[in-house]
Amino acid sequence: MELQPLFDALNIDFSSVQRLAGGDINEVYKFKDSVFKINRLDDYPKMFEREAECLEALSHTIKTPGVLRTGSHENLQFLELIRIDPDVISP
């Protein structure tokens, strides 16, 4: 998956983006205090719009990552979340 055009379109320096482990359906990347989930738009249309809606609904009862934005560029879609520091998550 060619990601540099997506991050260029978002005005994010691709060399500052770090891939995170995990994710079967999506590729996951960290940039500063954000986490980006990315996949192919044709494979899972509107997946991230629905996920953003669900996170918002759940946020009234449990702690969820805040949604910053969803969008697409060319054949990729993304969900940008506020990164939750793993050191402050209780087991």
JSON list of C-alpha atoms in Angstrom, two decimals:
[
{"chain": "A", "resi": 1, "resn": "MET", "atom": "CA", "xyz": [0.00, 0.00, 0.00]},
{"chain": "A", "resi": 2, "resn": "GLU", "atom": "CA", "xyz": [1.56, 3.30, -1.09]},
{"chain": "A", "resi": 3, "resn": "LEU", "atom": "CA", "xyz": [0.95, 5.70, 1.79]},
{"chain": "A", "resi": 4, "resn": "GLN", "atom": "CA", "xyz": [3.15, 8.69, 1.06]},
{"chain": "A", "resi": 5, "resn": "PRO", "atom": "CA", "xyz": [0.59, 10.39, -1.25]},
{"chain": "A", "resi": 6, "resn": "LEU", "atom": "CA", "xyz": [-2.03, 10.15, 1.50]},
{"chain": "A", "resi": 7, "resn": "PHE", "atom": "CA", "xyz": [0.21, 11.72, 4.13]},
{"chain": "A", "resi": 8, "resn": "ASP", "atom": "CA", "xyz": [1.39, 14.33, 1.61]},
{"chain": "A", "resi": 9, "resn": "ALA", "atom": "CA", "xyz": [-2.26, 15.27, 0.99]},
{"chain": "A", "resi": 10, "resn": "LEU", "atom": "CA", "xyz": [-2.70, 15.63, 4.76]},
{"chain": "A", "resi": 11, "resn": "ASN", "atom": "CA", "xyz": [0.42, 17.85, 4.96]},
{"chain": "A", "resi": 12, "resn": "ILE", "atom": "CA", "xyz": [2.20, 15.31, 7.17]},
{"chain": "A", "resi": 13, "resn": "ASP", "atom": "CA", "xyz": [5.89, 14.58, 6.74]},
{"chain": "A", "resi": 14, "resn": "PHE", "atom": "CA", "xyz": [5.89, 10.86, 5.90]},
{"chain": "A", "resi": 15, "resn": "SER", "atom": "CA", "xyz": [9.37, 10.42, 7.39]},
{"chain": "A", "resi": 16, "resn": "SER", "atom": "CA", "xyz": [7.88, 11.36, 10.80]},
{"chain": "A", "resi": 17, "resn": "VAL", "atom": "CA", "xyz": [5.22, 8.63, 10.63]},
{"chain": "A", "resi": 18, "resn": "GLN", "atom": "CA", "xyz": [5.84, 5.41, 12.57]},
{"chain": "A", "resi": 19, "resn": "ARG", "atom": "CA", "xyz": [4.11, 2.11, 11.82]},
{"chain": "A", "resi": 20, "resn": "LEU", "atom": "CA", "xyz": [2.54, 0.40, 14.81]},
{"chain": "A", "resi": 21, "resn": "ALA", "atom": "CA", "xyz": [2.19, -3.35, 15.32]},
{"chain": "A", "resi": 22, "resn": "GLY", "atom": "CA", "xyz": [-1.14, -5.13, 15.08]},
{"chain": "A", "resi": 23, "resn": "GLY", "atom": "CA", "xyz": [-4.15, -4.76, 12.89]},
{"chain": "A", "resi": 24, "resn": "ASP", "atom": "CA", "xyz": [-5.46, -7.47, 10.61]},
{"chain": "A", "resi": 25, "resn": "ILE", "atom": "CA", "xyz": [-7.69, -5.34, 8.41]},
{"chain": "A", "resi": 26, "resn": "ASN", "atom": "CA", "xyz": [-6.00, -1.96, 8.74]},
{"chain": "A", "resi": 27, "resn": "GLU", "atom": "CA", "xyz": [-2.50, -0.63, 8.76]},
{"chain": "A", "resi": 28, "resn": "VAL", "atom": "CA", "xyz": [-1.89, 1.55, 11.82]},
{"chain": "A", "resi": 29, "resn": "TYR", "atom": "CA", "xyz": [0.53, 4.47, 12.10]},
{"chain": "A", "resi": 30, "resn": "LYS", "atom": "CA", "xyz": [1.50, 6.98, 14.76]},
{"chain": "A", "resi": 31, "resn": "PHE", "atom": "CA", "xyz": [2.23, 10.64, 14.06]},
{"chain": "A", "resi": 32, "resn": "LYS", "atom": "CA", "xyz": [2.85, 12.88, 17.08]},
{"chain": "A", "resi": 33, "resn": "ASP", "atom": "CA", "xyz": [-0.28, 12.55, 19.25]},
{"chain": "A", "resi": 34, "resn": "SER", "atom": "CA", "xyz": [-2.40, 10.93, 16.54]},
{"chain": "A", "resi": 35, "resn": "VAL", "atom": "CA", "xyz": [-2.98, 7.38, 15.37]},
{"chain": "A", "resi": 36, "resn": "PHE", "atom": "CA", "xyz": [-4.03, 6.73, 11.79]},
{"chain": "A", "resi": 37, "resn": "LYS", "atom": "CA", "xyz": [-5.90, 3.61, 10.77]},
{"chain": "A", "resi": 38, "resn": "ILE", "atom": "CA", "xyz": [-5.69, 3.12, 7.00]},
{"chain": "A", "resi": 39, "resn": "ASN", "atom": "CA", "xyz": [-7.16, 0.65, 4.54]},
{"chain": "A", "resi": 40, "resn": "ARG", "atom": "CA", "xyz": [-8.31, 0.39, 0.95]},
{"chain": "A", "resi": 41, "resn": "LEU", "atom": "CA", "xyz": [-11.51, 2.27, 0.30]},
{"chain": "A", "resi": 42, "resn": "ASP", "atom": "CA", "xyz": [-12.86, -0.32, -2.15]},
{"chain": "A", "resi": 43, "resn": "ASP", "atom": "CA", "xyz": [-12.42, -3.18, 0.34]},
{"chain": "A", "resi": 44, "resn": "TYR", "atom": "CA", "xyz": [-14.30, -1.61, 3.27]},
{"chain": "A", "resi": 45, "resn": "PRO", "atom": "CA", "xyz": [-16.39, 1.37, 2.12]},
{"chain": "A", "resi": 46, "resn": "LYS", "atom": "CA", "xyz": [-17.52, 3.69, 4.93]},
{"chain": "A", "resi": 47, "resn": "MET", "atom": "CA", "xyz": [-15.84, 1.49, 7.55]},
{"chain": "A", "resi": 48, "resn": "PHE", "atom": "CA", "xyz": [-14.18, 4.39, 9.33]},
{"chain": "A", "resi": 49, "resn": "GLU", "atom": "CA", "xyz": [-17.25, 6.64, 9.24]},
{"chain": "A", "resi": 50, "resn": "ARG", "atom": "CA", "xyz": [-19.16, 3.87, 11.03]},
{"chain": "A", "resi": 51, "resn": "GLU", "atom": "CA", "xyz": [-16.32, 3.28, 13.48]},
{"chain": "A", "resi": 52, "resn": "ALA", "atom": "CA", "xyz": [-16.20, 7.00, 14.29]},
{"chain": "A", "resi": 53, "resn": "GLU", "atom": "CA", "xyz": [-19.96, 6.97, 14.98]},
{"chain": "A", "resi": 54, "resn": "CYS", "atom": "CA", "xyz": [-19.60, 3.94, 17.25]},
{"chain": "A", "resi": 55, "resn": "LEU", "atom": "CA", "xyz": [-16.68, 5.44, 19.16]},
{"chain": "A", "resi": 56, "resn": "GLU", "atom": "CA", "xyz": [-18.68, 8.61, 19.72]},
{"chain": "A", "resi": 57, "resn": "ALA", "atom": "CA", "xyz": [-21.66, 6.62, 21.02]},
{"chain": "A", "resi": 58, "resn": "LEU", "atom": "CA", "xyz": [-19.46, 4.54, 23.33]},
{"chain": "A", "resi": 59, "resn": "SER", "atom": "CA", "xyz": [-17.59, 7.59, 24.65]},
{"chain": "A", "resi": 60, "resn": "HIS", "atom": "CA", "xyz": [-20.58, 8.48, 26.82]},
{"chain": "A", "resi": 61, "resn": "THR", "atom": "CA", "xyz": [-20.08, 5.33, 28.91]},
{"chain": "A", "resi": 62, "resn": "ILE", "atom": "CA", "xyz": [-16.43, 4.24, 28.53]},
{"chain": "A", "resi": 63, "resn": "LYS", "atom": "CA", "xyz": [-13.11, 5.85, 27.66]},
{"chain": "A", "resi": 64, "resn": "THR", "atom": "CA", "xyz": [-12.50, 5.72, 23.93]},
{"chain": "A", "resi": 65, "resn": "PRO", "atom": "CA", "xyz": [-9.93, 7.42, 21.72]},
{"chain": "A", "resi": 66, "resn": "GLY", "atom": "CA", "xyz": [-11.23, 10.72, 20.42]},
{"chain": "A", "resi": 67, "resn": "VAL", "atom": "CA", "xyz": [-11.92, 10.91, 16.71]},
{"chain": "A", "resi": 68, "resn": "LEU", "atom": "CA", "xyz": [-10.12, 13.76, 14.98]},
{"chain": "A", "resi": 69, "resn": "ARG", "atom": "CA", "xyz": [-11.27, 13.09, 11.43]},
{"chain": "A", "resi": 70, "resn": "THR", "atom": "CA", "xyz": [-12.05, 10.54, 8.76]},
{"chain": "A", "resi": 71, "resn": "GLY", "atom": "CA", "xyz": [-11.39, 10.89, 5.07]},
{"chain": "A", "resi": 72, "resn": "SER", "atom": "CA", "xyz": [-10.02, 9.41, 1.91]},
{"chain": "A", "resi": 73, "resn": "HIS", "atom": "CA", "xyz": [-7.42, 10.11, -0.72]},
{"chain": "A", "resi": 74, "resn": "GLU", "atom": "CA", "xyz": [-7.28, 8.24, -4.00]},
{"chain": "A", "resi": 75, "resn": "ASN", "atom": "CA", "xyz": [-7.96, 4.58, -3.13]},
{"chain": "A", "resi": 76, "resn": "LEU", "atom": "CA", "xyz": [-7.24, 4.83, 0.62]},
{"chain": "A", "resi": 77, "resn": "GLN", "atom": "CA", "xyz": [-9.42, 5.81, 3.54]},
{"chain": "A", "resi": 78, "resn": "PHE", "atom": "CA", "xyz": [-8.29, 6.77, 7.03]},
{"chain": "A", "resi": 79, "resn": "LEU", "atom": "CA", "xyz": [-9.47, 7.35, 10.56]},
{"chain": "A", "resi": 80, "resn": "GLU", "atom": "CA", "xyz": [-7.38, 9.71, 12.68]},
{"chain": "A", "resi": 81, "resn": "LEU", "atom": "CA", "xyz": [-7.68, 9.19, 16.43]},
{"chain": "A", "resi": 82, "resn": "ILE", "atom": "CA", "xyz": [-6.18, 10.88, 19.46]},
{"chain": "A", "resi": 83, "resn": "ARG", "atom": "CA", "xyz": [-3.43, 8.60, 20.67]},
{"chain": "A", "resi": 84, "resn": "ILE", "atom": "CA", "xyz": [-4.00, 7.19, 24.15]},
{"chain": "A", "resi": 85, "resn": "ASP", "atom": "CA", "xyz": [-0.73, 6.79, 26.00]},
{"chain": "A", "resi": 86, "resn": "PRO", "atom": "CA", "xyz": [-0.42, 3.09, 26.88]},
{"chain": "A", "resi": 87, "resn": "ASP", "atom": "CA", "xyz": [1.29, 4.04, 30.16]},
{"chain": "A", "resi": 88, "resn": "VAL", "atom": "CA", "xyz": [-1.91, 5.63, 31.48]},
{"chain": "A", "resi": 89, "resn": "ILE", "atom": "CA", "xyz": [-4.23, 2.75, 30.58]},
{"chain": "A", "resi": 90, "resn": "SER", "atom": "CA", "xyz": [-4.91, 0.59, 33.59]},
{"chain": "A", "resi": 91, "resn": "PRO", "atom": "CA", "xyz": [-4.83, -3.19, 33.08]}
]
